Amino acid sequence: MSAVSAGSVLSAIDPDEFEVVPVGITRQGRWLLTDGDPSELAIRGRQFPEITDGAGTEVALPAGSGGRIVALDPAQGAAALADVDVVLPVLHGAYGEDGTIQGLLEMAGLPYVGAGVFASAACMDKEFTKKLMAADGLPVGEYAVLRTGQSLTEADMARLGLPVFVKPSRAGSSVGITRVDDWAQLPAAVATAREIDSKVLVEAAFTGVREIECGVLEGEYGGEPEASLPAEVHIDSRHSWYDLEAKYLDEPELDIPPRLPEHVVDEIRRTACRAFTALDCAGLARVDFFVTPELDVVVNEINTMPGFTAASAFPKMWARSGLDYPKLVSRLIRTALHRRAEHG
């Protein structure tokens, strides 16, 4: 999924304003300087693209390098290759949104787009996302946390009811998530989630809710965060919930703005900015909501590096709000550079 988003960003970025140094990462963790061809990063035949060995020159970003990327040649050793002013880490899920890459960039002394180490880690871990939002008075749904060796208690089952969603606490893009409609299905669902993360979240499902997303951008030049027009997600009838295929392979229909009373739309936008601030986010985020039949607004989760594909809601919401894709990318980069200039 990260490669697809990166391809879309490469297509949208203004070459007259920015010189791109396209670095891809293989599944084995090798960094490769690629040719940055967006067509190589497109979905084909319902298969996601990925960076593989041979796609480019292996590179590294040493700590304290000040942004200098080093090429690794087995025969000749390391050699300076390029200087980078700012990084746009289009990486979803583990190592990309959990504070790992952010910590590396901090050690390298490089400014980067998006949330810092703490906010990235807190937003990636759904348990602590919910705890921090609840502490700030934001509405969140009922849930239970299962750590290693723990099982759901009868009291939790009675409190949560059915159905529930079982998911890894620290994962993205709907990976490892199972809908449970019968408690007999719970052990298998927990086992699936634990293949990805030892800590598992069991969330109460809402009945008859509408799924709403809202984009947030850090205010320019130190201003307050700004929220886009929200979008309501309509899932293809082939899917019972918003899973990985529904998000990326079967483009969802979006209503931007959603067909909701104006005061509810305003509440969603205000709450999105509150959540962004409560989690100490920076740069950008997508805040996901449920709106109940009674028009109550509940925060589901925050994504600090939302999808940037052609089908993704985040760029579409901002385009409908007056900020097209190329200008959105430019703003994100300028904001990161300004933040570094202001705070060092």
CSV table of C-alpha atoms in Angstrom, one decimal:
chain,number,residue,atom,x,y,z
A,1,MET,CA,0.0,0.0,0.0
A,2,SER,CA,2.9,2.4,0.8
A,3,ALA,CA,4.3,1.9,-2.7
A,4,VAL,CA,0.9,2.8,-4.3
A,5,SER,CA,0.6,6.0,-2.2
A,6,ALA,CA,4.2,6.9,-3.0
A,7,GLY,CA,3.6,6.5,-6.7
A,8,SER,CA,0.6,8.9,-6.5
A,9,VAL,CA,2.7,11.5,-4.6
A,10,LEU,CA,5.5,11.2,-7.2
A,11,SER,CA,2.9,11.9,-9.9
A,12,ALA,CA,1.6,14.9,-8.1
A,13,ILE,CA,4.7,16.6,-6.8
A,14,ASP,CA,5.7,19.8,-8.6
A,15,PRO,CA,9.1,19.2,-10.3
A,16,ASP,CA,9.6,22.9,-10.8
A,17,GLU,CA,9.5,23.4,-7.0
A,18,PHE,CA,11.1,20.2,-5.7
A,19,GLU,CA,13.9,17.9,-6.8
A,20,VAL,CA,12.9,14.4,-5.7
A,21,VAL,CA,15.3,11.8,-4.3
A,22,PRO,CA,13.1,8.6,-4.5
A,23,VAL,CA,14.1,6.0,-2.0
A,24,GLY,CA,12.1,2.8,-1.7
A,25,ILE,CA,12.4,0.1,1.0
A,26,THR,CA,12.3,-3.6,0.3
A,27,ARG,CA,10.4,-6.1,2.6
A,28,GLN,CA,13.8,-7.1,4.0
A,29,GLY,CA,14.5,-3.5,5.0
A,30,ARG,CA,17.0,-2.5,2.3
A,31,TRP,CA,16.9,1.1,1.1
A,32,LEU,CA,17.2,1.6,-2.6
A,33,LEU,CA,17.5,4.8,-4.6
A,34,THR,CA,15.0,4.1,-7.5
A,35,ASP,CA,14.3,5.9,-10.7
A,36,GLY,CA,11.0,7.2,-9.2
A,37,ASP,CA,8.8,6.0,-12.1
A,38,PRO,CA,5.2,6.3,-10.8
A,39,SER,CA,4.0,3.7,-13.3
A,40,GLU,CA,6.1,1.1,-11.6
A,41,LEU,CA,4.2,1.7,-8.3
A,42,ALA,CA,0.6,1.1,-9.6
A,43,ILE,CA,-1.7,-1.7,-8.7
A,44,ARG,CA,-1.9,-4.3,-11.5
A,45,GLY,CA,-4.3,-7.2,-11.7
A,46,ARG,CA,-5.4,-6.6,-8.1
A,47,GLN,CA,-1.7,-7.0,-7.0
A,48,PHE,CA,0.1,-4.4,-4.9
A,49,PRO,CA,3.5,-3.3,-6.2
A,50,GLU,CA,6.6,-3.5,-4.0
A,51,ILE,CA,10.2,-2.5,-4.0
A,52,THR,CA,12.5,-5.5,-4.8
A,53,ASP,CA,16.2,-6.1,-4.9
A,54,GLY,CA,17.6,-4.7,-8.2
A,55,ALA,CA,15.2,-1.7,-8.3
A,56,GLY,CA,18.1,0.7,-7.6
A,57,THR,CA,21.3,1.5,-5.8
A,58,GLU,CA,21.4,0.5,-2.1
A,59,VAL,CA,21.7,3.5,0.2
A,60,ALA,CA,21.7,4.4,3.8
A,61,LEU,CA,21.0,7.4,6.0
A,62,PRO,CA,23.7,7.5,8.8
A,63,ALA,CA,22.8,9.1,12.1
A,64,GLY,CA,24.1,12.7,12.3
A,65,SER,CA,24.5,12.9,8.6
A,66,GLY,CA,22.5,16.1,8.3
A,67,GLY,CA,20.5,14.7,5.4
A,68,ARG,CA,23.3,13.1,3.4
A,69,ILE,CA,22.3,9.9,1.7
A,70,VAL,CA,25.2,7.4,1.3
A,71,ALA,CA,25.4,4.8,-1.5
A,72,LEU,CA,26.6,1.4,-0.4
A,73,ASP,CA,28.8,-0.4,-2.9
A,74,PRO,CA,30.2,-3.8,-1.8
A,75,ALA,CA,33.3,-3.2,-3.8
A,76,GLN,CA,34.1,0.4,-3.0
A,77,GLY,CA,32.3,0.9,0.4
A,78,ALA,CA,30.2,4.0,1.2
A,79,ALA,CA,30.1,7.1,-0.9
A,80,ALA,CA,28.1,10.3,-0.4
A,81,LEU,CA,25.3,10.4,-3.0
A,82,ALA,CA,22.8,13.1,-2.4
A,83,ASP,CA,21.8,15.8,0.1
A,84,VAL,CA,18.2,15.9,1.3
A,85,ASP,CA,16.5,18.9,2.8
A,86,VAL,CA,13.2,17.2,3.9
A,87,VAL,CA,11.7,13.7,3.9
A,88,LEU,CA,8.2,12.8,3.0
A,89,PRO,CA,7.9,9.4,4.6
A,90,VAL,CA,5.0,7.8,2.6
A,91,LEU,CA,5.0,4.6,4.7
A,92,HIS,CA,1.9,3.0,6.2
A,93,GLY,CA,1.8,0.7,9.1
A,94,ALA,CA,4.7,-0.8,11.1
A,95,TYR,CA,8.0,1.1,10.9
A,96,GLY,CA,6.4,3.9,9.0
A,97,GLU,CA,3.7,5.2,11.2
A,98,ASP,CA,4.8,3.9,14.6
A,99,GLY,CA,7.6,6.4,15.4
A,100,THR,CA,10.4,4.1,14.1
A,101,ILE,CA,11.3,6.0,10.9
A,102,GLN,CA,10.6,9.2,12.7
A,103,GLY,CA,13.2,8.4,15.3
A,104,LEU,CA,15.8,7.5,12.6
A,105,LEU,CA,15.1,10.9,10.8
A,106,GLU,CA,15.5,12.7,14.1
A,107,MET,CA,18.9,11.1,14.7
A,108,ALA,CA,19.9,12.0,11.2
A,109,GLY,CA,18.9,15.6,11.8
A,110,LEU,CA,16.4,15.7,9.0
A,111,PRO,CA,13.1,17.5,9.0
A,112,TYR,CA,10.2,15.3,7.8
A,113,VAL,CA,6.5,15.6,7.0
A,114,GLY,CA,4.1,14.3,9.6
A,115,ALA,CA,3.8,13.5,13.2
A,116,GLY,CA,6.8,13.1,15.5
A,117,VAL,CA,8.0,10.1,17.4
A,118,PHE,CA,5.6,10.2,20.3
A,119,ALA,CA,2.5,11.1,18.3
A,120,SER,CA,3.3,8.5,15.6
A,121,ALA,CA,3.7,5.8,18.3
A,122,ALA,CA,0.6,6.8,20.2
A,123,CYS,CA,-1.6,7.0,17.1
A,124,MET,CA,-0.4,3.6,15.9
A,125,ASP,CA,-1.2,1.9,19.2
A,126,LYS,CA,-5.0,2.0,19.2
A,127,GLU,CA,-5.1,1.4,23.0
A,128,PHE,CA,-3.2,4.5,23.8
A,129,THR,CA,-5.0,6.5,21.0
A,130,LYS,CA,-8.3,5.8,22.8
A,131,LYS,CA,-6.9,6.5,26.3
A,132,LEU,CA,-5.4,9.8,25.3
A,133,MET,CA,-8.5,10.9,23.4
A,134,ALA,CA,-10.8,9.9,26.3
A,135,ALA,CA,-8.5,11.8,28.8
A,136,ASP,CA,-9.1,14.9,26.6
A,137,GLY,CA,-12.9,14.4,26.7
A,138,LEU,CA,-13.3,13.1,23.2
A,139,PRO,CA,-15.9,10.4,22.6
A,140,VAL,CA,-14.6,6.9,21.9
A,141,GLY,CA,-16.3,3.5,21.7
A,142,GLU,CA,-16.2,0.6,24.1
A,143,TYR,CA,-13.3,-1.7,23.9
A,144,ALA,CA,-11.1,-4.3,25.7
A,145,VAL,CA,-7.4,-4.9,25.5
A,146,LEU,CA,-5.9,-8.4,25.5
A,147,ARG,CA,-2.2,-8.6,26.3
A,148,THR,CA,-0.2,-11.8,26.0
A,149,GLY,CA,-1.9,-14.6,27.9
A,150,GLN,CA,-5.1,-12.7,28.5
A,151,SER,CA,-8.6,-13.7,27.4
A,152,LEU,CA,-11.8,-11.8,27.2
A,153,THR,CA,-13.8,-12.0,30.4
A,154,GLU,CA,-17.5,-12.7,30.7
A,155,ALA,CA,-17.9,-9.2,32.0
A,156,ASP,CA,-16.2,-7.8,28.9
A,157,MET,CA,-18.4,-9.9,26.7
A,158,ALA,CA,-21.5,-8.6,28.4
A,159,ARG,CA,-20.2,-5.0,28.2
A,160,LEU,CA,-19.2,-5.1,24.5
A,161,GLY,CA,-22.0,-7.3,23.1
A,162,LEU,CA,-21.9,-8.7,19.6
A,163,PRO,CA,-20.7,-8.1,17.0
A,164,VAL,CA,-17.2,-7.1,17.8
A,165,PHE,CA,-14.1,-6.3,15.8
A,166,VAL,CA,-10.9,-8.0,16.8
A,167,LYS,CA,-7.7,-6.3,15.6
A,168,PRO,CA,-4.0,-5.9,16.3
A,169,SER,CA,-3.4,-2.9,18.6
A,170,ARG,CA,-0.5,-1.8,16.5
A,171,ALA,CA,-1.2,-2.3,12.8
A,172,GLY,CA,-2.6,-0.4,9.8
A,173,SER,CA,-4.7,-0.7,6.7
A,174,SER,CA,-7.2,-3.1,8.2
A,175,VAL,CA,-4.6,-5.9,8.4
A,176,GLY,CA,-5.4,-8.7,10.8
A,177,ILE,CA,-8.9,-7.6,11.6
A,178,THR,CA,-11.8,-10.0,12.0
A,179,ARG,CA,-15.5,-9.3,12.6
A,180,VAL,CA,-16.9,-11.7,15.2
A,181,ASP,CA,-20.6,-12.4,15.2
A,182,ASP,CA,-20.5,-15.3,17.6
A,183,TRP,CA,-18.3,-15.7,20.6
A,184,ALA,CA,-17.2,-19.1,19.3
A,185,GLN,CA,-15.3,-17.2,16.6
A,186,LEU,CA,-13.3,-15.2,19.1
A,187,PRO,CA,-10.3,-17.5,19.7
A,188,ALA,CA,-9.6,-17.8,15.9
A,189,ALA,CA,-10.0,-14.0,15.5
A,190,VAL,CA,-7.6,-13.3,18.4
A,191,ALA,CA,-5.1,-15.8,17.0
A,192,THR,CA,-5.3,-14.0,13.6
A,193,ALA,CA,-4.6,-10.6,15.2
A,194,ARG,CA,-1.7,-12.0,17.3
A,195,GLU,CA,0.1,-13.1,14.2
A,196,ILE,CA,0.7,-9.4,13.8
A,197,ASP,CA,0.8,-8.0,17.3
A,198,SER,CA,0.9,-9.6,20.7
A,199,LYS,CA,-1.5,-7.0,22.0
A,200,VAL,CA,-5.1,-7.3,20.7
A,201,LEU,CA,-8.0,-4.9,20.8
A,202,VAL,CA,-11.6,-6.1,20.9
A,203,GLU,CA,-14.0,-3.2,19.9
A,204,ALA,CA,-17.7,-3.1,20.2
A,205,ALA,CA,-19.4,-2.7,16.8
A,206,PHE,CA,-21.9,0.1,16.3
A,207,THR,CA,-25.2,-0.7,14.7
A,208,GLY,CA,-26.4,1.3,11.8
A,209,VAL,CA,-23.6,3.8,12.0
A,210,ARG,CA,-22.2,5.9,9.1
A,211,GLU,CA,-18.4,5.9,8.5
A,212,ILE,CA,-17.0,9.4,8.2
A,213,GLU,CA,-13.4,10.5,7.6
A,214,CYS,CA,-12.0,14.0,8.0
A,215,GLY,CA,-8.6,15.3,6.9
A,216,VAL,CA,-6.5,17.6,9.2
A,217,LEU,CA,-3.5,19.7,8.3
A,218,GLU,CA,-1.2,21.5,10.6
A,219,GLY,CA,-1.8,25.2,10.5
A,220,GLU,CA,0.5,27.2,8.2
A,221,TYR,CA,3.2,29.2,9.9
A,222,GLY,CA,2.2,28.1,13.4
A,223,GLY,CA,-1.6,28.6,13.0
A,224,GLU,CA,-4.3,26.3,14.4
A,225,PRO,CA,-4.9,23.0,12.7
A,226,GLU,CA,-7.4,23.0,9.8
A,227,ALA,CA,-10.0,20.4,8.9
A,228,SER,CA,-11.1,19.5,5.4
A,229,LEU,CA,-14.7,18.8,4.4
A,230,PRO,CA,-15.5,15.3,5.7
A,231,ALA,CA,-16.3,12.3,3.5
A,232,GLU,CA,-18.8,9.6,4.1
A,233,VAL,CA,-17.5,6.2,3.0
A,234,HIS,CA,-19.9,3.9,1.1
A,235,ILE,CA,-18.6,0.4,1.0
A,236,ASP,CA,-19.0,-1.8,-2.1
A,237,SER,CA,-21.8,-4.3,-1.6
A,238,ARG,CA,-19.2,-7.2,-2.0
A,239,HIS,CA,-17.8,-6.2,1.4
A,240,SER,CA,-19.5,-6.4,4.8
A,241,TRP,CA,-17.0,-3.9,6.3
A,242,TYR,CA,-14.2,-1.6,5.3
A,243,ASP,CA,-11.4,-4.1,4.9
A,244,LEU,CA,-8.2,-4.0,3.0
A,245,GLU,CA,-9.7,-4.9,-0.4
A,246,ALA,CA,-12.6,-2.4,0.1
A,247,LYS,CA,-10.1,0.4,0.8
A,248,TYR,CA,-7.6,-0.2,-2.0
A,249,LEU,CA,-8.8,-2.6,-4.6
A,250,ASP,CA,-12.5,-1.7,-4.9
A,251,GLU,CA,-12.6,2.0,-4.9
A,252,PRO,CA,-15.2,3.2,-2.3
A,253,GLU,CA,-17.8,5.8,-3.1
A,254,LEU,CA,-17.3,9.0,-1.2
A,255,ASP,CA,-19.9,11.7,-0.4
A,256,ILE,CA,-17.9,14.9,0.1
A,257,PRO,CA,-19.4,16.5,2.2
A,258,PRO,CA,-21.6,13.8,3.8
A,259,ARG,CA,-25.3,14.2,3.7
A,260,LEU,CA,-25.6,15.2,7.4
A,261,PRO,CA,-27.0,18.3,9.1
A,262,GLU,CA,-24.6,21.2,9.0
A,263,HIS,CA,-24.1,21.2,12.7
A,264,VAL,CA,-23.0,17.6,12.7
A,265,VAL,CA,-20.5,18.3,9.9
A,266,ASP,CA,-19.2,21.2,11.9
A,267,GLU,CA,-18.9,19.0,15.0
A,268,ILE,CA,-16.9,16.4,13.0
A,269,ARG,CA,-14.5,19.0,11.8
A,270,ARG,CA,-14.0,20.6,15.3
A,271,THR,CA,-13.5,17.1,16.8
A,272,ALA,CA,-11.0,16.1,14.2
A,273,CYS,CA,-8.9,19.2,15.1
A,274,ARG,CA,-9.3,18.4,18.8
A,275,ALA,CA,-8.1,14.9,18.3
A,276,PHE,CA,-5.1,16.1,16.2
A,277,THR,CA,-4.1,18.4,19.0
A,278,ALA,CA,-4.8,15.9,21.8
A,279,LEU,CA,-2.4,13.4,20.2
A,280,ASP,CA,0.2,16.1,19.5
A,281,CYS,CA,0.1,15.4,15.8
A,282,ALA,CA,1.9,17.5,13.2
A,283,GLY,CA,1.8,17.9,9.5
A,284,LEU,CA,-1.3,15.8,8.6
A,285,ALA,CA,-3.7,13.2,9.8
A,286,ARG,CA,-7.0,11.6,8.9
A,287,VAL,CA,-9.4,11.2,11.7
A,288,ASP,CA,-12.0,8.4,11.3
A,289,PHE,CA,-15.5,8.7,12.9
A,290,PHE,CA,-18.7,6.8,13.4
A,291,VAL,CA,-21.9,8.8,13.3
A,292,THR,CA,-24.8,7.0,15.0
A,293,PRO,CA,-28.4,7.0,14.0
A,294,GLU,CA,-29.0,9.5,16.8
A,295,LEU,CA,-26.3,11.7,15.1
A,296,ASP,CA,-23.8,11.2,18.0
A,297,VAL,CA,-20.2,11.6,16.8
A,298,VAL,CA,-17.7,9.0,18.0
A,299,VAL,CA,-13.9,9.0,17.1
A,300,ASN,CA,-12.7,5.6,15.8
A,301,GLU,CA,-9.0,6.2,15.1
A,302,ILE,CA,-6.3,8.6,13.8
A,303,ASN,CA,-4.0,7.8,10.9
A,304,THR,CA,-0.8,10.0,10.9
A,305,MET,CA,0.1,9.0,7.3
A,306,PRO,CA,-3.2,8.4,5.5
A,307,GLY,CA,-3.5,6.7,2.1
A,308,PHE,CA,-2.4,8.9,-0.8
A,309,THR,CA,-3.6,6.8,-3.6
A,310,ALA,CA,-5.9,8.0,-6.4
A,311,ALA,CA,-8.8,6.3,-4.6
A,312,SER,CA,-7.9,7.6,-1.1
A,313,ALA,CA,-10.2,9.9,0.8
A,314,PHE,CA,-7.5,12.2,2.2
A,315,PRO,CA,-6.4,14.0,-1.1
A,316,LYS,CA,-10.0,13.9,-2.4
A,317,MET,CA,-11.3,15.7,0.8
A,318,TRP,CA,-8.7,18.4,0.5
A,319,ALA,CA,-9.4,18.8,-3.2
A,320,ARG,CA,-13.1,19.4,-2.5
A,321,SER,CA,-12.0,21.8,0.2
A,322,GLY,CA,-10.0,23.9,-2.3
A,323,LEU,CA,-6.5,22.4,-2.0
A,324,ASP,CA,-5.7,20.2,-5.0
A,325,TYR,CA,-3.2,17.2,-4.8
A,326,PRO,CA,-0.1,19.1,-6.0
A,327,LYS,CA,-0.7,22.0,-3.7
A,328,LEU,CA,-1.5,19.6,-0.8
A,329,VAL,CA,1.9,17.9,-1.2
A,330,SER,CA,3.7,21.3,-1.5
A,331,ARG,CA,2.0,22.6,1.6
A,332,LEU,CA,3.0,19.5,3.6
A,333,ILE,CA,6.7,19.9,2.6
A,334,ARG,CA,6.7,23.6,3.3
A,335,THR,CA,5.1,23.1,6.7
A,336,ALA,CA,7.8,20.6,7.7
A,337,LEU,CA,10.6,22.9,6.6
A,338,HIS,CA,9.0,25.8,8.4
A,339,ARG,CA,8.6,23.7,11.6
A,340,ARG,CA,12.3,22.9,11.5
A,341,ALA,CA,13.3,26.5,10.9
A,342,GLU,CA,11.1,27.6,13.8
A,343,HIS,CA,12.2,25.0,16.4
A,344,GLY,CA,15.5,23.8,15.1
